[in-house]
Amino acid sequence: MKVIAMIPARLEATRFPRKLLQDLGGKSVIRTTYDAAVNTELFDEVFVVTDSQLIYDEITSNGGNAVMSVGVHESGSDRIAEAVKDIDTDIVVNVQGDEPFIDEQSLRDLLSVFVTDVQEKIDIASLMFQITDTEEINNPNNVKVVTDTDDFAMYFSRSPIPFARDDKYAIYHKHIGVYAFKKDALLRFTELEMTDLERTEKLENLRFLAYGMNVKMVKTTHQPIGIDTPEDLEMARKLLK
């Protein structure tokens, strides 16, 4: 099974423009993420996929692999689908460019479900993390997921799901936006029309479910650290020290 990692990297993020080129322990955020993905040794190849010549040069000038996007894309998944179209691979892992502290065990667990999927039910695999703090549960920036008895996703939402009529039964899982796609599932995704559910919640993963794609959720105890604000960057710098 050939596995590659794709790191979508947009230069002008809304909340923190050019965050991927900010210094993090002597290297840029995007280069730190790229090196961390390579160092897991889980991938046959790692690529950064970007709309920015600056990011492209940052990776390639340091010996890495990068691909320039051609089209305008609504999501990271659309961006990597364009790049992976002519690459020979079985599984494509979408690694977030602003999450440089990659947890190797979580990725290993994510990929392992394809090895044991003898009936080939899984189109996509992703990660979830149990949360108990009320503020986290109610925060619309934290995407929640509910699953069936086999841990396949039933729904994703920015709202607290499930609704707790009885608190003693309520278990909440936060979705972590790392995806492992079968290549054909990723290419199919980009051909599907956006649904009203996706437009309403602004969640691309609802497109998977709306068209009957099977999303296997994998539990992890690792809470990733993303860099969305200058304050997040300062916290990341302290962690590195």
PDB file of C-alpha atoms in Angstrom:
ATOM      1  CA  MET A   1       0.000   0.000   0.000  1.00  0.00           C
ATOM      2  CA  LYS A   2       1.564   3.260  -1.128  1.00  0.00           C
ATOM      3  CA  VAL A   3       0.847   6.228   1.140  1.00  0.00           C
ATOM      4  CA  ILE A   4       1.674   9.873   0.519  1.00  0.00           C
ATOM      5  CA  ALA A   5       1.106  12.971   2.659  1.00  0.00           C
ATOM      6  CA  MET A   6      -0.192  16.196   1.162  1.00  0.00           C
ATOM      7  CA  ILE A   7       0.046  19.440   3.147  1.00  0.00           C
ATOM      8  CA  PRO A   8      -2.251  22.137   1.725  1.00  0.00           C
ATOM      9  CA  ALA A   9      -0.705  25.535   2.415  1.00  0.00           C
ATOM     10  CA  ARG A  10      -2.500  28.804   1.688  1.00  0.00           C
ATOM     11  CA  LEU A  11      -0.502  31.982   2.258  1.00  0.00           C
ATOM     12  CA  GLU A  12      -3.162  34.498   3.255  1.00  0.00           C
ATOM     13  CA  ALA A  13      -5.081  32.939   6.145  1.00  0.00           C
ATOM     14  CA  THR A  14      -7.961  35.119   7.330  1.00  0.00           C
ATOM     15  CA  ARG A  15      -7.165  35.292  11.046  1.00  0.00           C
ATOM     16  CA  PHE A  16      -3.365  35.245  10.786  1.00  0.00           C
ATOM     17  CA  PRO A  17      -2.005  36.151   7.317  1.00  0.00           C
ATOM     18  CA  ARG A  18       1.325  34.569   6.349  1.00  0.00           C
ATOM     19  CA  LYS A  19       1.349  32.478   9.512  1.00  0.00           C
ATOM     20  CA  LEU A  20       2.928  29.541   7.677  1.00  0.00           C
ATOM     21  CA  LEU A  21       6.062  31.597   7.014  1.00  0.00           C
ATOM     22  CA  GLN A  22       6.438  32.751  10.626  1.00  0.00           C
ATOM     23  CA  ASP A  23       9.520  31.608  12.532  1.00  0.00           C
ATOM     24  CA  LEU A  24       9.111  28.609  14.819  1.00  0.00           C
ATOM     25  CA  GLY A  25      12.343  27.555  16.471  1.00  0.00           C
ATOM     26  CA  GLY A  26      14.555  28.667  13.602  1.00  0.00           C
ATOM     27  CA  LYS A  27      12.371  27.299  10.791  1.00  0.00           C
ATOM     28  CA  SER A  28       9.102  28.457   9.274  1.00  0.00           C
ATOM     29  CA  VAL A  29       5.860  26.898  10.493  1.00  0.00           C
ATOM     30  CA  ILE A  30       5.264  25.174   7.152  1.00  0.00           C
ATOM     31  CA  ARG A  31       8.783  23.773   6.980  1.00  0.00           C
ATOM     32  CA  THR A  32       8.497  22.523  10.564  1.00  0.00           C
ATOM     33  CA  THR A  33       5.262  20.745   9.627  1.00  0.00           C
ATOM     34  CA  TYR A  34       6.805  19.293   6.464  1.00  0.00           C
ATOM     35  CA  ASP A  35       9.868  17.991   8.321  1.00  0.00           C
ATOM     36  CA  ALA A  36       7.689  16.505  11.059  1.00  0.00           C
ATOM     37  CA  ALA A  37       5.641  14.596   8.474  1.00  0.00           C
ATOM     38  CA  VAL A  38       8.806  13.274   6.796  1.00  0.00           C
ATOM     39  CA  ASN A  39      10.306  12.267  10.140  1.00  0.00           C
ATOM     40  CA  THR A  40       7.385   9.976  10.984  1.00  0.00           C
ATOM     41  CA  GLU A  41       8.661   7.675   8.198  1.00  0.00           C
ATOM     42  CA  LEU A  42       5.042   6.661   7.534  1.00  0.00           C
ATOM     43  CA  PHE A  43       4.883   8.129   4.034  1.00  0.00           C
ATOM     44  CA  ASP A  44       6.453   7.138   0.746  1.00  0.00           C
ATOM     45  CA  GLU A  45       6.460  10.830  -0.220  1.00  0.00           C
ATOM     46  CA  VAL A  46       5.462  14.143   1.365  1.00  0.00           C
ATOM     47  CA  PHE A  47       4.356  17.200  -0.636  1.00  0.00           C
ATOM     48  CA  VAL A  48       3.336  20.739   0.210  1.00  0.00           C
ATOM     49  CA  VAL A  49       0.553  21.959  -2.098  1.00  0.00           C
ATOM     50  CA  THR A  50       0.343  25.730  -2.215  1.00  0.00           C
ATOM     51  CA  ASP A  51      -0.972  28.784  -4.035  1.00  0.00           C
ATOM     52  CA  SER A  52       2.084  30.797  -2.982  1.00  0.00           C
ATOM     53  CA  GLN A  53       5.436  31.099  -4.725  1.00  0.00           C
ATOM     54  CA  LEU A  54       6.940  32.105  -1.357  1.00  0.00           C
ATOM     55  CA  ILE A  55       5.820  28.884   0.314  1.00  0.00           C
ATOM     56  CA  TYR A  56       6.838  26.839  -2.726  1.00  0.00           C
ATOM     57  CA  ASP A  57      10.335  28.337  -2.609  1.00  0.00           C
ATOM     58  CA  GLU A  58      10.558  27.893   1.170  1.00  0.00           C
ATOM     59  CA  ILE A  59      10.057  24.138   0.806  1.00  0.00           C
ATOM     60  CA  THR A  60      11.980  23.419  -2.389  1.00  0.00           C
ATOM     61  CA  SER A  61      14.986  25.559  -1.439  1.00  0.00           C
ATOM     62  CA  ASN A  62      15.369  23.367   1.643  1.00  0.00           C
ATOM     63  CA  GLY A  63      15.230  20.118  -0.316  1.00  0.00           C
ATOM     64  CA  GLY A  64      11.516  19.385   0.056  1.00  0.00           C
ATOM     65  CA  ASN A  65       8.754  18.538  -2.407  1.00  0.00           C
ATOM     66  CA  ALA A  66       6.182  21.181  -3.305  1.00  0.00           C
ATOM     67  CA  VAL A  67       3.474  21.563  -5.933  1.00  0.00           C
ATOM     68  CA  MET A  68       1.906  24.828  -7.118  1.00  0.00           C
ATOM     69  CA  SER A  69      -1.895  24.883  -7.310  1.00  0.00           C
ATOM     70  CA  VAL A  70      -3.379  25.886 -10.627  1.00  0.00           C
ATOM     71  CA  GLY A  71      -7.080  26.374  -9.863  1.00  0.00           C
ATOM     72  CA  VAL A  72      -8.959  28.318  -7.196  1.00  0.00           C
ATOM     73  CA  HIS A  73     -10.092  25.919  -4.478  1.00  0.00           C
ATOM     74  CA  GLU A  74     -12.845  25.972  -1.872  1.00  0.00           C
ATOM     75  CA  SER A  75     -11.062  23.581   0.484  1.00  0.00           C
ATOM     76  CA  GLY A  76      -7.769  21.902   1.255  1.00  0.00           C
ATOM     77  CA  SER A  77      -9.179  18.623  -0.041  1.00  0.00           C
ATOM     78  CA  ASP A  78      -9.916  20.214  -3.427  1.00  0.00           C
ATOM     79  CA  ARG A  79      -6.388  21.621  -3.499  1.00  0.00           C
ATOM     80  CA  ILE A  80      -4.678  18.293  -2.850  1.00  0.00           C
ATOM     81  CA  ALA A  81      -6.991  16.427  -5.236  1.00  0.00           C
ATOM     82  CA  GLU A  82      -5.742  18.594  -8.095  1.00  0.00           C
ATOM     83  CA  ALA A  83      -2.132  17.839  -7.124  1.00  0.00           C
ATOM     84  CA  VAL A  84      -2.542  14.101  -6.606  1.00  0.00           C
ATOM     85  CA  LYS A  85      -4.428  13.374  -9.819  1.00  0.00           C
ATOM     86  CA  ASP A  86      -1.366  12.122 -11.721  1.00  0.00           C
ATOM     87  CA  ILE A  87       0.541  10.679  -8.742  1.00  0.00           C
ATOM     88  CA  ASP A  88       0.600   6.911  -8.278  1.00  0.00           C
ATOM     89  CA  THR A  89      -0.643   6.187  -4.752  1.00  0.00           C
ATOM     90  CA  ASP A  90      -3.285   4.244  -2.833  1.00  0.00           C
ATOM     91  CA  ILE A  91      -3.813   6.484   0.196  1.00  0.00           C
ATOM     92  CA  VAL A  92      -3.528  10.267   0.464  1.00  0.00           C
ATOM     93  CA  VAL A  93      -3.212  11.832   3.923  1.00  0.00           C
ATOM     94  CA  ASN A  94      -4.210  15.476   4.257  1.00  0.00           C
ATOM     95  CA  VAL A  95      -1.907  16.953   6.923  1.00  0.00           C
ATOM     96  CA  GLN A  96      -2.756  20.430   8.233  1.00  0.00           C
ATOM     97  CA  GLY A  97       0.009  22.914   7.457  1.00  0.00           C
ATOM     98  CA  ASP A  98      -0.615  24.928  10.619  1.00  0.00           C
ATOM     99  CA  GLU A  99      -0.301  21.943  12.990  1.00  0.00           C
ATOM    100  CA  PRO A 100       3.464  21.377  13.238  1.00  0.00           C
ATOM    101  CA  PHE A 101       3.357  19.067  16.273  1.00  0.00           C
ATOM    102  CA  ILE A 102       2.447  15.908  14.387  1.00  0.00           C
ATOM    103  CA  ASP A 103       1.674  12.884  16.522  1.00  0.00           C
ATOM    104  CA  GLU A 104       3.163   9.806  14.860  1.00  0.00           C
ATOM    105  CA  GLN A 105       1.016   7.307  16.772  1.00  0.00           C
ATOM    106  CA  SER A 106      -2.243   9.008  15.745  1.00  0.00           C
ATOM    107  CA  LEU A 107      -1.210   8.847  12.083  1.00  0.00           C
ATOM    108  CA  ARG A 108      -0.122   5.240  12.468  1.00  0.00           C
ATOM    109  CA  ASP A 109      -3.519   4.350  13.962  1.00  0.00           C
ATOM    110  CA  LEU A 110      -5.267   6.264  11.181  1.00  0.00           C
ATOM    111  CA  LEU A 111      -3.492   4.326   8.442  1.00  0.00           C
ATOM    112  CA  SER A 112      -3.913   0.966  10.170  1.00  0.00           C
ATOM    113  CA  VAL A 113      -7.680   0.919   9.561  1.00  0.00           C
ATOM    114  CA  PHE A 114      -7.094   0.557   5.815  1.00  0.00           C
ATOM    115  CA  VAL A 115      -4.881  -2.484   6.417  1.00  0.00           C
ATOM    116  CA  THR A 116      -7.622  -4.250   8.398  1.00  0.00           C
ATOM    117  CA  ASP A 117     -10.459  -3.148   6.089  1.00  0.00           C
ATOM    118  CA  VAL A 118     -10.808  -6.508   4.352  1.00  0.00           C
ATOM    119  CA  GLN A 119     -14.301  -5.686   3.055  1.00  0.00           C
ATOM    120  CA  GLU A 120     -13.052  -2.340   1.725  1.00  0.00           C
ATOM    121  CA  LYS A 121     -15.835  -0.339   3.336  1.00  0.00           C
ATOM    122  CA  ILE A 122     -13.693   2.680   4.213  1.00  0.00           C
ATOM    123  CA  ASP A 123     -13.492   5.599   1.792  1.00  0.00           C
ATOM    124  CA  ILE A 124     -11.969   8.082   4.236  1.00  0.00           C
ATOM    125  CA  ALA A 125     -10.536   7.868   7.744  1.00  0.00           C
ATOM    126  CA  SER A 126     -10.196  10.700  10.219  1.00  0.00           C
ATOM    127  CA  LEU A 127      -9.464  11.356  13.892  1.00  0.00           C
ATOM    128  CA  MET A 128     -11.590  12.257  16.911  1.00  0.00           C
ATOM    129  CA  PHE A 129     -10.768  13.256  20.464  1.00  0.00           C
ATOM    130  CA  GLN A 130     -13.110  12.989  23.459  1.00  0.00           C
ATOM    131  CA  ILE A 131     -13.879  16.336  25.105  1.00  0.00           C
ATOM    132  CA  THR A 132     -15.591  16.986  28.443  1.00  0.00           C
ATOM    133  CA  ASP A 133     -15.184  20.723  29.026  1.00  0.00           C
ATOM    134  CA  THR A 134     -18.511  22.553  28.552  1.00  0.00           C
ATOM    135  CA  GLU A 135     -16.877  25.543  26.880  1.00  0.00           C
ATOM    136  CA  GLU A 136     -15.107  23.293  24.379  1.00  0.00           C
ATOM    137  CA  ILE A 137     -18.310  21.386  23.669  1.00  0.00           C
ATOM    138  CA  ASN A 138     -20.258  24.586  22.981  1.00  0.00           C
ATOM    139  CA  ASN A 139     -17.506  26.297  20.972  1.00  0.00           C
ATOM    140  CA  PRO A 140     -18.615  26.400  17.294  1.00  0.00           C
ATOM    141  CA  ASN A 141     -14.966  26.392  16.202  1.00  0.00           C
ATOM    142  CA  ASN A 142     -14.722  22.850  17.582  1.00  0.00           C
ATOM    143  CA  VAL A 143     -16.386  20.479  15.134  1.00  0.00           C
ATOM    144  CA  LYS A 144     -18.161  17.616  16.871  1.00  0.00           C
ATOM    145  CA  VAL A 145     -18.857  14.181  15.404  1.00  0.00           C
ATOM    146  CA  VAL A 146     -21.244  11.353  16.296  1.00  0.00           C
ATOM    147  CA  THR A 147     -20.599   7.806  15.111  1.00  0.00           C
ATOM    148  CA  ASP A 148     -22.349   4.470  14.747  1.00  0.00           C
ATOM    149  CA  THR A 149     -21.365   1.325  16.652  1.00  0.00           C
ATOM    150  CA  ASP A 150     -18.518   0.664  14.195  1.00  0.00           C
ATOM    151  CA  ASP A 151     -17.130   4.212  14.562  1.00  0.00           C
ATOM    152  CA  PHE A 152     -18.311   5.360  11.140  1.00  0.00           C
ATOM    153  CA  ALA A 153     -19.343   9.023  11.154  1.00  0.00           C
ATOM    154  CA  MET A 154     -23.079   9.704  11.199  1.00  0.00           C
ATOM    155  CA  TYR A 155     -22.894  13.511  11.363  1.00  0.00           C
ATOM    156  CA  PHE A 156     -20.514  16.406  11.932  1.00  0.00           C
ATOM    157  CA  SER A 157     -21.634  19.709  13.431  1.00  0.00           C
ATOM    158  CA  ARG A 158     -20.448  22.935  14.998  1.00  0.00           C
ATOM    159  CA  SER A 159     -23.320  22.527  17.451  1.00  0.00           C
ATOM    160  CA  PRO A 160     -23.030  20.263  20.506  1.00  0.00           C
ATOM    161  CA  ILE A 161     -24.054  16.808  19.328  1.00  0.00           C
ATOM    162  CA  PRO A 162     -25.605  14.714  20.712  1.00  0.00           C
ATOM    163  CA  PHE A 163     -28.155  16.943  22.442  1.00  0.00           C
ATOM    164  CA  ALA A 164     -28.053  15.920  26.117  1.00  0.00           C
ATOM    165  CA  ARG A 165     -31.575  15.126  27.309  1.00  0.00           C
ATOM    166  CA  ASP A 166     -29.764  13.080  29.945  1.00  0.00           C
ATOM    167  CA  ASP A 167     -26.188  14.128  30.740  1.00  0.00           C
ATOM    168  CA  LYS A 168     -25.109  10.768  32.074  1.00  0.00           C
ATOM    169  CA  TYR A 169     -25.235   9.248  28.581  1.00  0.00           C
ATOM    170  CA  ALA A 170     -23.696  12.122  26.633  1.00  0.00           C
ATOM    171  CA  ILE A 171     -20.220  11.585  25.171  1.00  0.00           C
ATOM    172  CA  TYR A 172     -18.741  14.301  22.950  1.00  0.00           C
ATOM    173  CA  HIS A 173     -15.995  13.872  20.391  1.00  0.00           C
ATOM    174  CA  LYS A 174     -14.136  16.698  18.708  1.00  0.00           C
ATOM    175  CA  HIS A 175     -13.220  16.081  15.092  1.00  0.00           C
ATOM    176  CA  ILE A 176      -9.538  16.545  14.287  1.00  0.00           C
ATOM    177  CA  GLY A 177      -9.121  17.645  10.685  1.00  0.00           C
ATOM    178  CA  VAL A 178      -6.585  15.075   9.514  1.00  0.00           C
ATOM    179  CA  TYR A 179      -7.965  12.918   6.690  1.00  0.00           C
ATOM    180  CA  ALA A 180      -6.677   9.761   5.041  1.00  0.00           C
ATOM    181  CA  PHE A 181      -8.378   9.262   1.672  1.00  0.00           C
ATOM    182  CA  LYS A 182      -8.409   6.413  -0.742  1.00  0.00           C
ATOM    183  CA  LYS A 183      -7.205   8.173  -3.875  1.00  0.00           C
ATOM    184  CA  ASP A 184     -10.355   7.383  -5.856  1.00  0.00           C
ATOM    185  CA  ALA A 185     -12.543   8.695  -2.998  1.00  0.00           C
ATOM    186  CA  LEU A 186     -10.615  11.969  -2.942  1.00  0.00           C
ATOM    187  CA  LEU A 187     -10.964  12.439  -6.706  1.00  0.00           C
ATOM    188  CA  ARG A 188     -14.671  11.585  -6.493  1.00  0.00           C
ATOM    189  CA  PHE A 189     -15.169  14.154  -3.725  1.00  0.00           C
ATOM    190  CA  THR A 190     -14.007  17.003  -5.940  1.00  0.00           C
ATOM    191  CA  GLU A 191     -16.589  16.100  -8.586  1.00  0.00           C
ATOM    192  CA  LEU A 192     -19.508  16.247  -6.140  1.00  0.00           C
ATOM    193  CA  GLU A 193     -21.690  19.336  -5.803  1.00  0.00           C
ATOM    194  CA  MET A 194     -21.614  21.206  -2.509  1.00  0.00           C
ATOM    195  CA  THR A 195     -24.791  20.510  -0.513  1.00  0.00           C
ATOM    196  CA  ASP A 196     -26.926  22.873   1.543  1.00  0.00           C
ATOM    197  CA  LEU A 197     -25.738  21.116   4.704  1.00  0.00           C
ATOM    198  CA  GLU A 198     -22.140  21.916   3.831  1.00  0.00           C
ATOM    199  CA  ARG A 199     -23.027  25.529   3.031  1.00  0.00           C
ATOM    200  CA  THR A 200     -24.953  25.861   6.296  1.00  0.00           C
ATOM    201  CA  GLU A 201     -22.275  24.531   8.655  1.00  0.00           C
ATOM    202  CA  LYS A 202     -19.277  25.398   6.460  1.00  0.00           C
ATOM    203  CA  LEU A 203     -17.967  21.846   6.834  1.00  0.00           C
ATOM    204  CA  GLU A 204     -16.662  19.979   3.796  1.00  0.00           C
ATOM    205  CA  ASN A 205     -16.928  16.637   5.595  1.00  0.00           C
ATOM    206  CA  LEU A 206     -20.724  16.878   5.349  1.00  0.00           C
ATOM    207  CA  ARG A 207     -20.322  16.483   1.581  1.00  0.00           C
ATOM    208  CA  PHE A 208     -18.771  13.054   2.185  1.00  0.00           C
ATOM    209  CA  LEU A 209     -21.784  11.903   4.192  1.00  0.00           C
ATOM    210  CA  ALA A 210     -24.397  13.478   1.929  1.00  0.00           C
ATOM    211  CA  TYR A 211     -23.167  11.350  -0.985  1.00  0.00           C
ATOM    212  CA  GLY A 212     -22.864   8.119   0.992  1.00  0.00           C
ATOM    213  CA  MET A 213     -19.099   8.046   1.476  1.00  0.00           C
ATOM    214  CA  ASN A 214     -17.983   6.023   4.505  1.00  0.00           C
ATOM    215  CA  VAL A 215     -15.872   7.989   6.985  1.00  0.00           C
ATOM    216  CA  LYS A 216     -14.163   5.830   9.594  1.00  0.00           C
ATOM    217  CA  MET A 217     -13.385   7.738  12.786  1.00  0.00           C
ATOM    218  CA  VAL A 218     -10.308   6.746  14.776  1.00  0.00           C
ATOM    219  CA  LYS A 219     -10.031   7.658  18.449  1.00  0.00           C
ATOM    220  CA  THR A 220      -6.920   9.420  19.666  1.00  0.00           C
ATOM    221  CA  THR A 221      -5.817  10.835  22.997  1.00  0.00           C
ATOM    222  CA  HIS A 222      -3.580  13.401  21.309  1.00  0.00           C
ATOM    223  CA  GLN A 223      -4.938  16.942  21.162  1.00  0.00           C
ATOM    224  CA  PRO A 224      -3.218  18.687  18.227  1.00  0.00           C
ATOM    225  CA  ILE A 225      -1.940  22.229  18.585  1.00  0.00           C
ATOM    226  CA  GLY A 226      -2.912  24.445  15.670  1.00  0.00           C
ATOM    227  CA  ILE A 227      -1.539  27.907  14.924  1.00  0.00           C
ATOM    228  CA  ASP A 228      -4.465  30.180  14.118  1.00  0.00           C
ATOM    229  CA  THR A 229      -3.410  33.378  15.914  1.00  0.00           C
ATOM    230  CA  PRO A 230      -0.202  35.174  16.967  1.00  0.00           C
ATOM    231  CA  GLU A 231      -0.940  33.967  20.508  1.00  0.00           C
ATOM    232  CA  ASP A 232      -0.966  30.350  19.284  1.00  0.00           C
ATOM    233  CA  LEU A 233       2.412  30.922  17.664  1.00  0.00           C
ATOM    234  CA  GLU A 234       3.878  32.203  20.938  1.00  0.00           C
ATOM    235  CA  MET A 235       2.534  29.149  22.746  1.00  0.00           C
ATOM    236  CA  ALA A 236       4.096  26.887  20.087  1.00  0.00           C
ATOM    237  CA  ARG A 237       7.445  28.614  20.509  1.00  0.00           C
ATOM    238  CA  LYS A 238       7.311  28.022  24.261  1.00  0.00           C
ATOM    239  CA  LEU A 239       6.485  24.352  23.703  1.00  0.00           C
ATOM    240  CA  LEU A 240       9.510  23.941  21.462  1.00  0.00           C
ATOM    241  CA  LYS A 241      11.732  25.347  24.201  1.00  0.00           C
TER     242      LYS A 241
END
